[in-house]
Amino acid sequence: MPATIDKVIIANRAALRGKYRPAGATRIEKALAGLIAADAAKGLATRIVYIDEAAQMRPFGVPPVTGPADEKGAKGAVDAIDEKLTPDYVVLLDGPDVVPHITLNAIAGLVEDDEKVPSDLPYASDAPWSQDAHDFLTVTRVVGRLPAAAAETSPDTIVAIIDRAASHAPSPPADYRDYFSISAEVWQESTKLSLKAVFGESDALAVAPPARHPAIDGDLTRLSHFINCHGATADDRFYGQHGQRKPIAMKSLAIAPNVREGAVVAAECCYGAQLFDYAMAHANPPICMSYMANGAIGYVGSTTIAYGPADSNSEADLITQYFMQQVLKGASLGRAFLEARHQFIRGQVMASPTNLKTIAQFLLLGDPSVQPCIAEPTHTTPKLTEADAKLIDPKGQRRARRLALQSEGAAVAATASRPGKVVAGRDQVSRRVANLAKGHGFEARKVAMVEARGGEILHAAMARLEVDRKVAVVMERREADGAGQTPSIKLLVAHIIGKDIVRIEKLERR
Amino acid sequence: MHERTVIGNVSRARVHTGSKSEHDAVVLITDDGRQYVLRREGGPAFDDPALDQLVGLSLVVEGLETGNTFIMRKWQDTTDCGDDEA
């Protein structure tokens, strides 16, 4: 074993053999050997750890997982491996039927249909086992998943994804500035803001409807993709929206032949990264898998129902645009997503249920060590002679970045809020929030008040300033009166310091 | 995801409120009060006119339960049957 390990691949050999049969698992192991060799050529020492094997887990001081569904065991295994090897990258191999998502509890204060939130966030945090998302706001690890859909039987897809991770060479940033973007028409103002934040303009935005296959197919060959459409559980399509109409905009099978090698995708859609069992659903592969199987090297999306406003940016808009911004700056996929998570936790009120859900539900598909494009020199990049440049050790540079990110992860968590008790609001400020909702056309008067607790630094600041923070949520769910009638639904979030309302967010109907 | 059979009444409701997938859906409400968003196997997740035809009916539905969504493989209208027959 090399003295230091830069990248660890977390796998479950028995689950791979069960899923792909022994011959398929052997093909995957060969592909992984190719990835390890390619990494070595790039200066990365990579190691596979089979977390189901007692002999492999013994040096890490934890038992093997009891099976592929052993979430607590998998989290404990990753924590122990990270503690001992301190890798720069952690790769989860295959779908949640091999290395499980951690099933987080429904987010308190949010009345919705997701009973649980399948998440890879806990693997990116050294916080101990829990099923509450707010316990994982200290995000310090660079984590990604080389994916396959649940119950896939052929190893072809995962082998192709591993091979692509091994062979990818970074491109000039200009290659990734030429983007494909599609948005539900009703969210186009929000999507334009995201595109301007990432690419500096929004001229190439396709609006659905009318945008759909085959008209969009030519643009799918671009390397950066930013998608803000509707999605649904166990569905292989994304949808646009005009008025109440939601026509199909993208289909898994139509995407497949058009994806270019090296594409990077950020999808805001509900269930946009759900690795569902498409055979059981009698459907085609999920769109995220259509991308990853056919050329994409990275994909950020959500496992569950996602949130965002119609004409401004928050929640899903921000986590996806932060990720793409870092990719364009030359970060590896994993670092780009870790920095996106930090930026989101630092800038958003994590006591807000929709923000907490966003950080829990979005995950990275792809090898986190893969660098899509080369970093462009900035005005702070020192100019070095060729001789000086040869003295710079890339491994040391990466270690320095990890040191900064570890510190940053701890710092943003210490200054972030997190949800405390959820109570029915009956005090004066709750009445003001109810009146505010009335002013925005709400008929609902019920206010859920989420008490904000602080990370260490925020808690101390709140105590010093003698203020408390709360987040008030009003959700209105009004059923249709009859055939052809459209129910009206709204969600209003008010941020409260002491007894003052300091910020209002209105999540528009999607 | 689980294969199962459910029995209930079909109506229309707003679901996934405030989220990026909020929409008016055709839902099935079971006798024990559970609400499923209905989708025909292979049918679109939104705006399926074939589902609109089922609103107001009592159904026995076979299919796939995935969270609060039910993907319908087969269904039978039991609206005009008595309780014993349903």
CSV table of C-alpha atoms in Angstrom, one decimal, chain A residues 49-341:
chain,number,residue,atom,x,y,z
A,49,VAL,CA,-12.1,-0.7,-0.2
A,50,TYR,CA,-14.7,-3.3,-0.3
A,51,ILE,CA,-16.8,-2.4,2.8
A,52,ASP,CA,-18.6,-5.8,2.9
A,53,GLU,CA,-15.4,-7.7,3.5
A,54,ALA,CA,-14.2,-8.3,7.1
A,55,ALA,CA,-10.5,-8.6,6.1
A,56,GLN,CA,-10.6,-5.3,4.3
A,57,MET,CA,-12.4,-3.5,7.1
A,58,ARG,CA,-10.4,-4.9,10.0
A,59,PRO,CA,-7.5,-2.3,9.6
A,60,PHE,CA,-10.1,0.5,9.9
A,61,GLY,CA,-11.5,-0.9,13.2
A,62,VAL,CA,-15.1,-1.2,12.1
A,63,PRO,CA,-17.2,-4.2,11.0
A,64,PRO,CA,-18.1,-4.8,7.4
A,65,VAL,CA,-21.6,-3.7,6.3
A,66,THR,CA,-24.3,-6.4,6.8
A,67,GLY,CA,-25.6,-5.8,3.3
A,68,PRO,CA,-26.1,-3.2,0.6
A,69,ALA,CA,-29.0,-1.7,2.5
A,70,ASP,CA,-26.9,-1.2,5.7
A,71,GLU,CA,-26.8,2.6,5.7
A,72,LYS,CA,-25.4,3.0,9.2
A,73,GLY,CA,-22.7,0.5,8.4
A,74,ALA,CA,-21.8,2.2,5.2
A,75,LYS,CA,-21.6,5.6,6.8
A,76,GLY,CA,-19.5,4.1,9.6
A,77,ALA,CA,-17.2,2.5,7.1
A,78,VAL,CA,-16.7,5.7,5.1
A,79,ASP,CA,-16.0,7.6,8.3
A,80,ALA,CA,-13.4,5.1,9.5
A,81,ILE,CA,-11.7,4.9,6.1
A,82,ASP,CA,-11.6,8.7,5.8
A,83,GLU,CA,-10.2,8.9,9.3
A,84,LYS,CA,-7.4,6.4,8.6
A,85,LEU,CA,-6.5,7.3,5.0
A,86,THR,CA,-7.5,11.0,4.8
A,87,PRO,CA,-8.0,10.8,1.1
A,88,ASP,CA,-8.6,13.9,-1.0
A,89,TYR,CA,-11.4,12.2,-2.9
A,90,VAL,CA,-14.1,9.7,-1.9
A,91,VAL,CA,-15.9,7.8,-4.7
A,92,LEU,CA,-19.1,5.8,-4.0
A,93,LEU,CA,-19.2,3.0,-6.5
A,94,ASP,CA,-22.5,2.2,-8.3
A,95,GLY,CA,-26.1,3.0,-7.3
A,96,PRO,CA,-27.8,3.0,-3.9
A,97,ASP,CA,-28.4,-0.7,-4.2
A,98,VAL,CA,-24.7,-1.3,-3.9
A,99,VAL,CA,-23.5,1.7,-1.7
A,100,PRO,CA,-26.7,3.1,-0.2
A,101,HIS,CA,-27.9,6.7,0.0
A,102,ILE,CA,-28.4,7.7,3.7
A,103,THR,CA,-32.2,8.0,4.2
A,104,LEU,CA,-32.7,11.3,6.0
A,105,ASN,CA,-35.9,12.1,7.8
A,106,ALA,CA,-38.4,14.4,6.3
A,107,ILE,CA,-37.5,18.1,6.9
A,108,ALA,CA,-39.4,19.5,9.8
A,109,GLY,CA,-41.6,22.4,9.0
A,110,LEU,CA,-42.1,21.4,5.4
A,111,VAL,CA,-45.5,19.9,4.5
A,112,GLU,CA,-44.9,17.8,1.3
A,113,ASP,CA,-45.0,14.4,-0.2
A,114,ASP,CA,-41.4,13.3,0.4
A,115,GLU,CA,-41.5,11.1,3.5
A,116,LYS,CA,-37.7,10.7,3.4
A,117,VAL,CA,-34.7,12.3,1.6
A,118,PRO,CA,-32.2,9.8,0.2
A,119,SER,CA,-28.9,11.6,0.4
A,120,ASP,CA,-25.1,11.3,-0.1
A,121,LEU,CA,-24.5,14.4,2.1
A,122,PRO,CA,-23.7,12.4,5.3
A,123,TYR,CA,-20.7,10.8,3.5
A,124,ALA,CA,-19.3,14.2,2.9
A,125,SER,CA,-19.3,15.0,6.6
A,126,ASP,CA,-17.4,13.6,9.5
A,127,ALA,CA,-20.4,14.1,11.8
A,128,PRO,CA,-21.5,10.7,13.3
A,129,TRP,CA,-24.5,8.6,12.2
A,130,SER,CA,-27.8,10.4,12.2
A,131,GLN,CA,-30.8,10.7,10.0
A,132,ASP,CA,-31.3,14.4,10.5
A,133,ALA,CA,-30.0,16.6,7.7
A,134,HIS,CA,-29.1,19.4,10.0
A,135,ASP,CA,-26.5,17.2,11.7
A,136,PHE,CA,-24.4,17.2,8.5
A,137,LEU,CA,-23.9,20.9,7.8
A,138,THR,CA,-20.1,20.5,8.5
A,139,VAL,CA,-19.3,19.4,5.0
A,140,THR,CA,-15.6,18.7,4.6
A,141,ARG,CA,-15.1,15.8,2.2
A,142,VAL,CA,-14.9,15.7,-1.6
A,143,VAL,CA,-17.4,13.0,-2.5
A,144,GLY,CA,-19.0,11.8,-5.7
A,145,ARG,CA,-20.8,8.7,-7.0
A,146,LEU,CA,-19.9,6.7,-10.1
A,147,PRO,CA,-23.6,5.7,-10.7
A,148,ALA,CA,-25.7,3.0,-12.0
A,149,ALA,CA,-29.5,2.8,-11.7
A,150,ALA,CA,-30.9,0.4,-9.2
A,151,ALA,CA,-31.3,-3.1,-10.5
A,152,GLU,CA,-29.3,-2.6,-13.6
A,153,THR,CA,-28.1,-6.0,-14.7
A,154,SER,CA,-25.5,-5.3,-17.4
A,155,PRO,CA,-22.1,-3.9,-16.3
A,156,ASP,CA,-21.8,-2.1,-19.6
A,157,THR,CA,-23.0,1.3,-18.2
A,158,ILE,CA,-20.9,1.4,-15.0
A,159,VAL,CA,-17.8,0.1,-16.9
A,160,ALA,CA,-18.3,2.9,-19.5
A,161,ILE,CA,-18.6,5.5,-16.8
A,162,ILE,CA,-15.4,4.2,-15.1
A,163,ASP,CA,-13.5,4.2,-18.4
A,164,ARG,CA,-14.6,7.7,-19.1
A,165,ALA,CA,-13.4,8.9,-15.7
A,166,ALA,CA,-10.1,7.3,-16.4
A,167,SER,CA,-9.6,8.8,-19.9
A,168,HIS,CA,-10.9,12.3,-19.4
A,169,ALA,CA,-8.4,15.1,-20.0
A,170,PRO,CA,-9.3,18.7,-19.0
A,171,SER,CA,-10.3,21.0,-21.9
A,172,PRO,CA,-9.8,24.7,-22.2
A,173,PRO,CA,-12.5,26.6,-20.2
A,174,ALA,CA,-13.8,28.1,-23.5
A,175,ASP,CA,-15.1,24.7,-24.4
A,176,TYR,CA,-17.4,24.7,-21.4
A,177,ARG,CA,-18.6,28.3,-21.8
A,178,ASP,CA,-20.7,27.2,-24.8
A,179,TYR,CA,-23.8,25.9,-23.0
A,180,PHE,CA,-27.1,24.2,-23.4
A,181,SER,CA,-29.9,25.4,-21.2
A,182,ILE,CA,-33.6,24.7,-21.1
A,183,SER,CA,-36.2,26.1,-18.7
A,184,ALA,CA,-39.9,25.7,-18.1
A,185,GLU,CA,-41.3,28.9,-19.5
A,186,VAL,CA,-42.8,30.0,-16.2
A,187,TRP,CA,-39.3,29.9,-14.6
A,188,GLN,CA,-37.4,31.6,-17.4
A,189,GLU,CA,-36.6,34.7,-15.5
A,190,SER,CA,-35.1,32.7,-12.7
A,191,THR,CA,-33.1,30.6,-15.2
A,192,LYS,CA,-31.8,33.7,-17.0
A,193,LEU,CA,-30.4,35.0,-13.7
A,194,SER,CA,-28.7,31.7,-13.1
A,195,LEU,CA,-27.2,31.7,-16.6
A,196,LYS,CA,-26.0,35.3,-16.2
A,197,ALA,CA,-24.3,34.3,-12.9
A,198,VAL,CA,-22.6,31.3,-14.5
A,199,PHE,CA,-21.9,32.2,-18.1
A,200,GLY,CA,-22.4,36.0,-18.1
A,201,GLU,CA,-25.3,35.9,-20.5
A,202,SER,CA,-28.5,34.0,-21.1
A,203,ASP,CA,-28.8,34.2,-24.9
A,204,ALA,CA,-28.8,30.5,-25.5
A,205,LEU,CA,-31.7,29.7,-23.2
A,206,ALA,CA,-34.3,27.4,-24.7
A,207,VAL,CA,-37.8,27.9,-23.2
A,208,ALA,CA,-40.2,24.9,-22.9
A,209,PRO,CA,-42.7,25.0,-24.4
A,210,PRO,CA,-42.0,25.2,-27.3
A,211,ALA,CA,-38.5,23.8,-26.8
A,212,ARG,CA,-38.3,20.0,-26.9
A,213,HIS,CA,-36.8,17.1,-28.9
A,214,PRO,CA,-35.8,17.0,-31.8
A,215,ALA,CA,-35.4,20.8,-32.0
A,216,ILE,CA,-33.0,20.9,-29.0
A,217,ASP,CA,-31.0,17.9,-30.0
A,218,GLY,CA,-28.3,19.8,-31.9
A,219,ASP,CA,-27.6,21.9,-28.8
A,220,LEU,CA,-27.2,18.8,-26.6
A,221,THR,CA,-23.8,18.4,-28.0
A,222,ARG,CA,-22.5,21.4,-25.9
A,223,LEU,CA,-20.4,20.6,-22.9
A,224,SER,CA,-22.2,22.6,-20.2
A,225,HIS,CA,-25.9,21.8,-19.5
A,226,PHE,CA,-28.1,23.8,-17.2
A,227,ILE,CA,-31.7,22.5,-16.8
A,228,ASN,CA,-34.6,24.0,-14.9
A,229,CYS,CA,-37.6,21.9,-15.8
A,230,HIS,CA,-40.2,19.8,-14.0
A,231,GLY,CA,-39.3,16.3,-13.0
A,232,ALA,CA,-41.3,13.5,-11.4
A,233,THR,CA,-40.4,10.3,-9.4
A,234,ALA,CA,-39.5,7.2,-11.3
A,235,ASP,CA,-39.9,9.1,-14.6
A,236,ASP,CA,-37.5,9.3,-17.6
A,237,ARG,CA,-38.7,12.7,-18.8
A,238,PHE,CA,-38.4,16.4,-17.9
A,239,TYR,CA,-41.3,18.8,-18.5
A,240,GLY,CA,-41.7,22.4,-19.4
A,241,GLN,CA,-44.6,24.6,-18.3
A,242,HIS,CA,-46.8,27.3,-20.0
A,243,GLY,CA,-49.8,28.3,-17.9
A,244,GLN,CA,-51.1,25.1,-16.4
A,245,ARG,CA,-49.8,23.0,-19.3
A,246,LYS,CA,-46.7,20.9,-18.7
A,247,PRO,CA,-45.6,19.3,-22.0
A,248,ILE,CA,-42.7,16.9,-22.2
A,249,ALA,CA,-39.4,18.7,-23.0
A,250,MET,CA,-36.7,16.1,-22.6
A,251,LYS,CA,-36.6,12.3,-22.8
A,252,SER,CA,-34.0,9.9,-21.7
A,253,LEU,CA,-33.8,8.0,-25.0
A,254,ALA,CA,-33.7,11.2,-27.1
A,255,ILE,CA,-30.8,12.6,-25.0
A,256,ALA,CA,-28.6,9.5,-25.3
A,257,PRO,CA,-27.4,9.8,-28.9
A,258,ASN,CA,-26.6,13.6,-28.5
A,259,VAL,CA,-24.5,13.8,-25.4
A,260,ARG,CA,-20.9,14.8,-26.0
A,261,GLU,CA,-17.9,13.2,-24.2
A,262,GLY,CA,-17.0,15.3,-21.2
A,263,ALA,CA,-20.4,17.0,-20.7
A,264,VAL,CA,-21.2,18.4,-17.3
A,265,VAL,CA,-24.8,18.8,-16.2
A,266,ALA,CA,-26.6,20.8,-13.5
A,267,ALA,CA,-30.3,19.9,-13.2
A,268,GLU,CA,-32.6,21.7,-10.8
A,269,CYS,CA,-35.5,19.4,-11.6
A,270,CYS,CA,-37.4,17.4,-8.9
A,271,TYR,CA,-36.0,13.9,-8.8
A,272,GLY,CA,-33.4,14.9,-11.5
A,273,ALA,CA,-30.8,12.6,-9.9
A,274,GLN,CA,-33.0,9.8,-8.7
A,275,LEU,CA,-31.4,6.5,-9.6
A,276,PHE,CA,-34.7,4.6,-9.7
A,277,ASP,CA,-35.2,1.0,-10.8
A,278,TYR,CA,-36.3,1.7,-14.3
A,279,ALA,CA,-36.9,-2.0,-15.1
A,280,MET,CA,-39.4,-2.3,-12.3
A,281,ALA,CA,-41.0,0.9,-13.4
A,282,HIS,CA,-41.2,-0.4,-17.0
A,283,ALA,CA,-39.5,2.9,-18.1
A,284,ASN,CA,-36.3,3.9,-19.8
A,285,PRO,CA,-33.2,4.8,-17.7
A,286,PRO,CA,-33.4,7.9,-15.7
A,287,ILE,CA,-32.3,11.1,-17.5
A,288,CYS,CA,-29.3,11.4,-15.2
A,289,MET,CA,-28.1,7.9,-16.2
A,290,SER,CA,-28.8,8.7,-19.9
A,291,TYR,CA,-26.3,11.5,-19.6
A,292,MET,CA,-23.7,9.6,-17.6
A,293,ALA,CA,-23.9,6.5,-19.7
A,294,ASN,CA,-23.5,8.3,-22.9
A,295,GLY,CA,-20.7,10.8,-22.4
A,296,ALA,CA,-21.3,13.1,-19.4
A,297,ILE,CA,-18.5,13.1,-16.7
A,298,GLY,CA,-20.5,15.0,-14.1
A,299,TYR,CA,-24.1,15.6,-13.1
A,300,VAL,CA,-25.5,17.4,-10.1
A,301,GLY,CA,-29.2,16.9,-9.4
A,302,SER,CA,-31.7,16.1,-6.7
A,303,THR,CA,-33.0,12.8,-5.4
A,304,THR,CA,-36.4,14.3,-4.4
A,305,ILE,CA,-38.7,17.3,-4.7
A,306,ALA,CA,-36.7,20.5,-5.2
A,307,TYR,CA,-37.5,24.1,-4.5
A,308,GLY,CA,-36.9,27.5,-6.2
A,309,PRO,CA,-38.7,30.7,-7.0
A,310,ALA,CA,-40.1,31.7,-10.5
A,311,ASP,CA,-38.3,35.0,-11.0
A,312,SER,CA,-35.4,35.2,-8.6
A,313,ASN,CA,-32.7,32.8,-7.4
A,314,SER,CA,-32.7,30.6,-4.3
A,315,GLU,CA,-32.5,27.0,-3.2
A,316,ALA,CA,-32.0,24.7,-6.3
A,317,ASP,CA,-31.0,27.7,-8.5
A,318,LEU,CA,-28.1,28.5,-6.2
A,319,ILE,CA,-26.6,25.1,-5.5
A,320,THR,CA,-26.5,24.3,-9.2
A,321,GLN,CA,-25.1,27.6,-10.3
A,322,TYR,CA,-22.5,27.6,-7.6
A,323,PHE,CA,-21.4,24.2,-8.9
A,324,MET,CA,-21.1,25.3,-12.5
A,325,GLN,CA,-19.2,28.4,-11.5
A,326,GLN,CA,-16.6,26.4,-9.8
A,327,VAL,CA,-16.3,23.9,-12.7
A,328,LEU,CA,-15.7,26.8,-15.1
A,329,LYS,CA,-13.0,28.1,-12.8
A,330,GLY,CA,-11.1,24.8,-13.2
A,331,ALA,CA,-12.1,22.9,-10.1
A,332,SER,CA,-12.4,19.1,-10.0
A,333,LEU,CA,-16.0,18.0,-10.0
A,334,GLY,CA,-15.8,17.0,-6.4
A,335,ARG,CA,-14.2,20.3,-5.3
A,336,ALA,CA,-16.7,22.2,-7.3
A,337,PHE,CA,-19.6,20.5,-5.5
A,338,LEU,CA,-18.0,20.9,-2.1
A,339,GLU,CA,-17.4,24.6,-2.7
A,340,ALA,CA,-21.0,24.9,-3.9
A,341,ARG,CA,-22.2,23.3,-0.7
